[in-house]
CSV table of C-alpha atoms in Angstrom, one decimal:
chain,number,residue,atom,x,y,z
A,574,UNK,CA,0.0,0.0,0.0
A,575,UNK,CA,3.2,2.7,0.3
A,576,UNK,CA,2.1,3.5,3.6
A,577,UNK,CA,5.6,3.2,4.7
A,578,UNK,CA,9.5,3.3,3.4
A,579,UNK,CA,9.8,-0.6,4.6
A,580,UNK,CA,9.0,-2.9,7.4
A,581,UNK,CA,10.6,-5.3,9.2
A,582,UNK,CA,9.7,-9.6,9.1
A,583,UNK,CA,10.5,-12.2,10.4
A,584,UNK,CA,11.1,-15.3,9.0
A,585,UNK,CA,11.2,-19.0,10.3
A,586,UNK,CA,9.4,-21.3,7.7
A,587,UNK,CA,9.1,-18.7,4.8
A,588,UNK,CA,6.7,-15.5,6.6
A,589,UNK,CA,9.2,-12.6,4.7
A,590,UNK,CA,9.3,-14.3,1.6
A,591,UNK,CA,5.6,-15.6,1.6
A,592,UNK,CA,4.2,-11.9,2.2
A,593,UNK,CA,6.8,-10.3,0.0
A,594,UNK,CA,5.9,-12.7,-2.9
A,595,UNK,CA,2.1,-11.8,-2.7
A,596,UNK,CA,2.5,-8.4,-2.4
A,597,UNK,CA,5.1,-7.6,-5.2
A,598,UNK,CA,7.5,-6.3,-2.6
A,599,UNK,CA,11.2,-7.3,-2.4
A,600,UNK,CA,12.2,-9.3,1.3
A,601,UNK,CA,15.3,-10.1,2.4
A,602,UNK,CA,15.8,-13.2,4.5
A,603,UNK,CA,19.6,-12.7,5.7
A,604,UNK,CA,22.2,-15.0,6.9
A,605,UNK,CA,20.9,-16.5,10.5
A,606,UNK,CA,22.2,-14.5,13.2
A,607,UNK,CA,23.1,-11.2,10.8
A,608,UNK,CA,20.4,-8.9,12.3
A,609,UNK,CA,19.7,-9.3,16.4
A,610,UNK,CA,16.7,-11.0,17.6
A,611,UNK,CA,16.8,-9.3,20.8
A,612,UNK,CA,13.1,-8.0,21.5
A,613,UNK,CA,11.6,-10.4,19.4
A,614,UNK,CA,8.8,-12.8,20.4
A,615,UNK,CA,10.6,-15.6,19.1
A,616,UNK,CA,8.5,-18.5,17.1
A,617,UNK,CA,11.5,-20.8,17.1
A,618,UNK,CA,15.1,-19.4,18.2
A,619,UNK,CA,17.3,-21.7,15.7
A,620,UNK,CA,15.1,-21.0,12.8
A,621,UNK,CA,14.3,-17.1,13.3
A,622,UNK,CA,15.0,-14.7,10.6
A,623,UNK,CA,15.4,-10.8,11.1
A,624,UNK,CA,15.0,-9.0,7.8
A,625,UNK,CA,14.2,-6.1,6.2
A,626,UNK,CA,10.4,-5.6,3.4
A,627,UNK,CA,10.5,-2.6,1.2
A,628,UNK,CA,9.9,-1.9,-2.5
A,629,UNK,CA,13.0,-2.5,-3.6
A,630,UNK,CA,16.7,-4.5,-3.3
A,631,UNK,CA,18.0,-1.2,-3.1
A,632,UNK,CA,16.2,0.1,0.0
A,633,UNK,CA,16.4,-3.4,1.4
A,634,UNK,CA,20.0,-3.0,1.4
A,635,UNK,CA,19.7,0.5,2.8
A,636,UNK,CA,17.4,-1.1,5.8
A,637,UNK,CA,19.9,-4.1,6.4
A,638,UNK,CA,22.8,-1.3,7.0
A,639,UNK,CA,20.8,-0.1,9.4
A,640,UNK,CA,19.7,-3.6,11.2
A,641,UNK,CA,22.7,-5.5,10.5
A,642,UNK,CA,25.4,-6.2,12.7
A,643,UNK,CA,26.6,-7.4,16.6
A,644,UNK,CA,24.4,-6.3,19.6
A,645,UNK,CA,25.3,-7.6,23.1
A,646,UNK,CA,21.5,-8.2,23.7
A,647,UNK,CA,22.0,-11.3,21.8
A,648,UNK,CA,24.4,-13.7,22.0
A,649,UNK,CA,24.1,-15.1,18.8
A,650,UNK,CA,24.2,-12.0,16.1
A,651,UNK,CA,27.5,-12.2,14.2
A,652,UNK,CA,30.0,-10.1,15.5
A,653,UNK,CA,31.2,-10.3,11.3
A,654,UNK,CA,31.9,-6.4,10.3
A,655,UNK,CA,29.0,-5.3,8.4
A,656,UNK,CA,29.6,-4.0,4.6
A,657,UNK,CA,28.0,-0.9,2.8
A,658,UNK,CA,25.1,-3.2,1.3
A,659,UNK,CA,23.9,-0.8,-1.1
A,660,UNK,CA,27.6,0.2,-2.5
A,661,UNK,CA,27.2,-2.3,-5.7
A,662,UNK,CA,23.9,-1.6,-6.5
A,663,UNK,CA,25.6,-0.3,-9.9
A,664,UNK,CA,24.0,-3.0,-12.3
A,665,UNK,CA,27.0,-4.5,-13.2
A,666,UNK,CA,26.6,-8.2,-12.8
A,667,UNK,CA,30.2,-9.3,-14.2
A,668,UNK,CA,31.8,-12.2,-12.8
A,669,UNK,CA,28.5,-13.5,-10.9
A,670,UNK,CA,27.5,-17.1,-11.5
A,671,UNK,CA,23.6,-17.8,-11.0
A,672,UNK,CA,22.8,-21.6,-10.5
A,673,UNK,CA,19.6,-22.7,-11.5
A,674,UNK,CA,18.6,-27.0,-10.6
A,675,UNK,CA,16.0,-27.3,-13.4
A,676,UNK,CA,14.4,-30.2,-11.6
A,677,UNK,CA,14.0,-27.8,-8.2
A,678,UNK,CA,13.2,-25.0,-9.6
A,679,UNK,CA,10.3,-25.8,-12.0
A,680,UNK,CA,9.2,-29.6,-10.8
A,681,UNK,CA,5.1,-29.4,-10.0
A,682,UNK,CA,5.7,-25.1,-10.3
A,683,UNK,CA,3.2,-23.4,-12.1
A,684,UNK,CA,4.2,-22.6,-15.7
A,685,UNK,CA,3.7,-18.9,-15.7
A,686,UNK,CA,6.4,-18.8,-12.7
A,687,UNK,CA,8.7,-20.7,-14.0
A,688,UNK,CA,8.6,-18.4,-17.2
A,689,UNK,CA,8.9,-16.1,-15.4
A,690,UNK,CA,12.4,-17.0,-13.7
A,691,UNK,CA,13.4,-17.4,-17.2
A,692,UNK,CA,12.6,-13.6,-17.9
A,693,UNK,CA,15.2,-12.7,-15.2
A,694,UNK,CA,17.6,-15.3,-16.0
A,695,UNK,CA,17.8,-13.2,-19.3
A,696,UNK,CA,17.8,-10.1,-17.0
A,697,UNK,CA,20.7,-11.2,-15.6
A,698,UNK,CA,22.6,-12.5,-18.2
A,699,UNK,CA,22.2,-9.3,-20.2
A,700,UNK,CA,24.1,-7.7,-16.4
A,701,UNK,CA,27.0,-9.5,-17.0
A,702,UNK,CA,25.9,-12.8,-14.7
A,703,UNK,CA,26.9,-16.5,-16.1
A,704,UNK,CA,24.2,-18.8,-15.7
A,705,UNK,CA,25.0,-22.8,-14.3
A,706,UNK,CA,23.4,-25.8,-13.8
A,707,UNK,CA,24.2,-26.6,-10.1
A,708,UNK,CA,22.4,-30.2,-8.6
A,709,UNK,CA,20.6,-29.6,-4.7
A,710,UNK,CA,20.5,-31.7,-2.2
A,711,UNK,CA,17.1,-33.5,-1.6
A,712,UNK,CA,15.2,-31.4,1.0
A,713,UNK,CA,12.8,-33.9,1.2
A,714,UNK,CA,14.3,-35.2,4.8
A,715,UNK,CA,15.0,-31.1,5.6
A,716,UNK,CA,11.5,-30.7,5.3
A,717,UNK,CA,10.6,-33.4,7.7
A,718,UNK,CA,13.0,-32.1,10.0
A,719,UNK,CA,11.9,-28.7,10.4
A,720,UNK,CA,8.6,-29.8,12.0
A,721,UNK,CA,10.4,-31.1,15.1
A,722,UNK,CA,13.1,-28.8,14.9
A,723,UNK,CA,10.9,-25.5,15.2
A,724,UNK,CA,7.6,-27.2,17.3
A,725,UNK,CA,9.8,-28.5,20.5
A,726,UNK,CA,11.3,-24.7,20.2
A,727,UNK,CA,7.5,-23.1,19.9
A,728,UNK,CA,7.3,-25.2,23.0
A,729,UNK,CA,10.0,-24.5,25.0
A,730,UNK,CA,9.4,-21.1,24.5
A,731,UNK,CA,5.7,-21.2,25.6
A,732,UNK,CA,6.6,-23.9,28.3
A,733,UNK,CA,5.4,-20.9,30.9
A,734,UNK,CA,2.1,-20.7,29.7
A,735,UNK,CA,1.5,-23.6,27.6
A,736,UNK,CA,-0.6,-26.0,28.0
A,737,UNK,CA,-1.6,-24.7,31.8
A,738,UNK,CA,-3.2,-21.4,30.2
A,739,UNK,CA,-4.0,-23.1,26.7
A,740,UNK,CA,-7.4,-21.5,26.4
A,741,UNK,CA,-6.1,-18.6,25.6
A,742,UNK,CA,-4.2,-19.7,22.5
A,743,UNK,CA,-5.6,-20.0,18.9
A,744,UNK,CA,-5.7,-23.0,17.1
A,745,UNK,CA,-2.8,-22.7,14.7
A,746,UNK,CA,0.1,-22.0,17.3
A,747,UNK,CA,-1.8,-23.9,19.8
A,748,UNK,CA,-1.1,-27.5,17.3
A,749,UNK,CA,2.1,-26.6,16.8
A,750,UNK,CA,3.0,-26.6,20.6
A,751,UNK,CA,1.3,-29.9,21.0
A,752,UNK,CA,3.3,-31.3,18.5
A,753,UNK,CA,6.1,-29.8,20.1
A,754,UNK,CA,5.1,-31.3,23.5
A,755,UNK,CA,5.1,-34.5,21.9
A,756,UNK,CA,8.6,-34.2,20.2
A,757,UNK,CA,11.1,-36.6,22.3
A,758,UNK,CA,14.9,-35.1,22.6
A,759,UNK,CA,15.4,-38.5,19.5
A,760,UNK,CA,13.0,-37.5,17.3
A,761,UNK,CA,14.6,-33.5,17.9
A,762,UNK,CA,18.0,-34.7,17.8
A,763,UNK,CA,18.2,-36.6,14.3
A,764,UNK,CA,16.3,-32.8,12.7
A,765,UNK,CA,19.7,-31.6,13.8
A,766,UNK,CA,21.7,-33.6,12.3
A,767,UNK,CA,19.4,-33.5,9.5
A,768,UNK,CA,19.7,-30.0,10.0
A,769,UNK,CA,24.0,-29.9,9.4
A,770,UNK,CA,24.0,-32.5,6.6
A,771,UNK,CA,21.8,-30.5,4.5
A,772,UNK,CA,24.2,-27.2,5.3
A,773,UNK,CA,27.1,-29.1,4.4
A,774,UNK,CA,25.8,-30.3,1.1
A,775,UNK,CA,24.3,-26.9,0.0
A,776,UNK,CA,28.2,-25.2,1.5
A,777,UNK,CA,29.5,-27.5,-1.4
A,778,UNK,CA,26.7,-26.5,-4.1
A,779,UNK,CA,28.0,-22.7,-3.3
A,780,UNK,CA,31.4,-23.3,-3.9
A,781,UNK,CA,30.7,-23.5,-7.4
A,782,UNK,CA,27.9,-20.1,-7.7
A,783,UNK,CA,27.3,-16.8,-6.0
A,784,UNK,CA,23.3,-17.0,-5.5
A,785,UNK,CA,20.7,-19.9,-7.1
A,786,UNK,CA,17.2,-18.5,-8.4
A,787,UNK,CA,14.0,-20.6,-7.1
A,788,UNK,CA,10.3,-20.1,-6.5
A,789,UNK,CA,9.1,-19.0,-3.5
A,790,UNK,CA,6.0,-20.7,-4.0
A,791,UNK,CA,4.7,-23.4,-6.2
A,792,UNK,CA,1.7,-22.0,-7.4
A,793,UNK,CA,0.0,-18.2,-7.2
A,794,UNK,CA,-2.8,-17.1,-6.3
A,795,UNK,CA,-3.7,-18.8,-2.5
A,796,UNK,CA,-7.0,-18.0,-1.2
A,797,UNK,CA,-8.3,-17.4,1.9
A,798,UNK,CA,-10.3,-21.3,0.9
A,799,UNK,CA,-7.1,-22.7,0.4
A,800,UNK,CA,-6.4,-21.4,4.1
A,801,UNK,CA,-9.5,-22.8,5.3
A,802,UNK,CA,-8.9,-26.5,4.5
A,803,UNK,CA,-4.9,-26.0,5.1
A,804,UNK,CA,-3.5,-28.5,7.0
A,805,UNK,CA,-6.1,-31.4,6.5
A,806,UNK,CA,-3.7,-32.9,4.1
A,807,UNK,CA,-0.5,-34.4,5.0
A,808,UNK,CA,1.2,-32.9,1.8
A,809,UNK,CA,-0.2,-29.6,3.0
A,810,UNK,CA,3.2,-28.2,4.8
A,811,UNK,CA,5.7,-29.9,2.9
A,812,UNK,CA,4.2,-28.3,-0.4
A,813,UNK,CA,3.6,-24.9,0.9
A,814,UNK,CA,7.5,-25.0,2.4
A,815,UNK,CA,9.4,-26.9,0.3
A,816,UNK,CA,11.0,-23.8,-1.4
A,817,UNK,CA,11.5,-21.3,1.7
A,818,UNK,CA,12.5,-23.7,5.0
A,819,UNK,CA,15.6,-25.4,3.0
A,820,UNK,CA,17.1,-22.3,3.6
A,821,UNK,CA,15.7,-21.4,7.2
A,822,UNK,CA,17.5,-24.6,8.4
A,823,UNK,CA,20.4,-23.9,6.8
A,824,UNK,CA,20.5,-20.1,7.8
A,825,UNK,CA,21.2,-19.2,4.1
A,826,UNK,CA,20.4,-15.6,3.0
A,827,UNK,CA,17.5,-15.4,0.1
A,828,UNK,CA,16.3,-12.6,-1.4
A,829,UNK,CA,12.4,-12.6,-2.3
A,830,UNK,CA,11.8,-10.5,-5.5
A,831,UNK,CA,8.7,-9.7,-7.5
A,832,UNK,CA,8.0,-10.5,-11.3
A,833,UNK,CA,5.1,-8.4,-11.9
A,834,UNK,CA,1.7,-9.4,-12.0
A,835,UNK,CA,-0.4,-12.8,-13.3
A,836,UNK,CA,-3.3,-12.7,-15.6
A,837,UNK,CA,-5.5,-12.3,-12.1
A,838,UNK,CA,-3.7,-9.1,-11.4
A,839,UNK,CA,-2.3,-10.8,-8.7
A,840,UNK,CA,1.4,-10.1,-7.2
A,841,UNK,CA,3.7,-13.0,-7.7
A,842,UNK,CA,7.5,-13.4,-8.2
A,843,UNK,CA,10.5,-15.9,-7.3
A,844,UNK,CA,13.7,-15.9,-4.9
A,845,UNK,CA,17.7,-15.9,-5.3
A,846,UNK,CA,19.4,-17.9,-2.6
């Protein structure tokens, strides 16, 4: 709506990227731990992503200087020196190698999004960028790990009020603590090393590119129905994460970035990891 020069999101499953997408905004998910969490309600403290929404990369990067960087409020925001984000916003793509994995990036994706990554794989190849094929790691098992990885968090957190107070709680939050509740330390200790497989093998795919372009989302258009029925399906969370928490379990930065608008009208766009 412009009502303001940017906000701030946060991110654990895909919540910058997810709005960002349907609003034809651009959202930054940064590296884990680059911007503080300090003052945040935290959803799940391992998988929690500070990062800037505005209408642009440019004023993204101008929001990150601002937010990025050490802060002895929390422990765990790097102490790594922070850069002048915005000082290469020049256009001048030279040198940079964009991976795509073709079965990834367009597998069960709607054809109008997967056109239109094409589009900006042009875009950046006219820059100056080099375009690879790079092979991912399956996510399939990431996926399955982040459940138990972020729901015995959500419950930890709430652990003071939940379940002795659980009136009070909504449905949505209120089934991910049970699930939480019923995580053993097992079940939340194979996520984790779930968890630092799957950065290890994507650490390898980057060796070889600077960023990888994806979807956000596998289809456009989500309705307030499709919300409605959401979670009845056991396919229901893996679908609607399967691009976004990959990269919230490894703590990888990715950049949500709009592609204009769908024969709807509707907002809708892809990411760059």
């Amino acid at each position: 709506a412009g009502l303001c020069f940017g906000g701030l999101g946060s991110d654990t499953g895909g919540s910058i990227r997810f709005p960002s997408f349907a609003n034809g905004i651009t959202g930054l998910k940064p590296t884990w731990g680059r911007v503080s969490r300090a003052g945040v309600f935290a959803l799940s403290w391992s998988l929690d992503h500070l990062g800037p929404m505005a209408r642009s990369a440019a004023d993204c990067a101008l929001l990150l200087n601002a937010i990025a960087g050490a802060d002895d409020a929390d422990p765990t925001a790097l102490c790594a020196p922070v850069p002048d984000y915005s000082y290469k916003l020049d256009g001048d793509l030279r040198g940079v190698k964009v991976g795509i994995d073709e079965n990834f990036a367009t597998r069960d994706v709607e054809p109008a999004t997967v056109a239109a990554m094409r589009e900006c794989l042009a875009v950046l190849k006219d820059a100056g960028a080099t375009v690879v094929p790079v092979r991912f790691p399956d996510t399939s098992a990431a996926l399955a790990a982040w459940t138990p990885l972020c729901c015995a968090e959500v419950a930890a957190y709430h652990a003071a009020t939940y379940p002795s107070r659980a009136a009070e709680y909504g449905p949505g939050l209120a089934g991910l603590l049970d699930i939480g509740l019923a995580t053993s330390g097992v079940e939340y200790a194979r996520a984790h090393d779930v968890r630092q497989a799957l950065r290890g093998e994507f650490a390898h795919v980057f060796q070889g590119v600077d960023v990888a372009i994806s979807p956000a989302l596998a289809r456009q258009n989500l309705t307030l129905e499709d919300f409605a029925v959401f979670g009845t399906r056991d396919d229901d969370w893996p679908n609607l994460l399967r691009f976004t928490a990959p990269f919230d379990i490894t703590g990888t930065p990715t950049l949500s970035l709009p592609a204009g608008r769908n024969n709807d009208g509707a907002p809708f766009g892809f990411q760059l990891v």
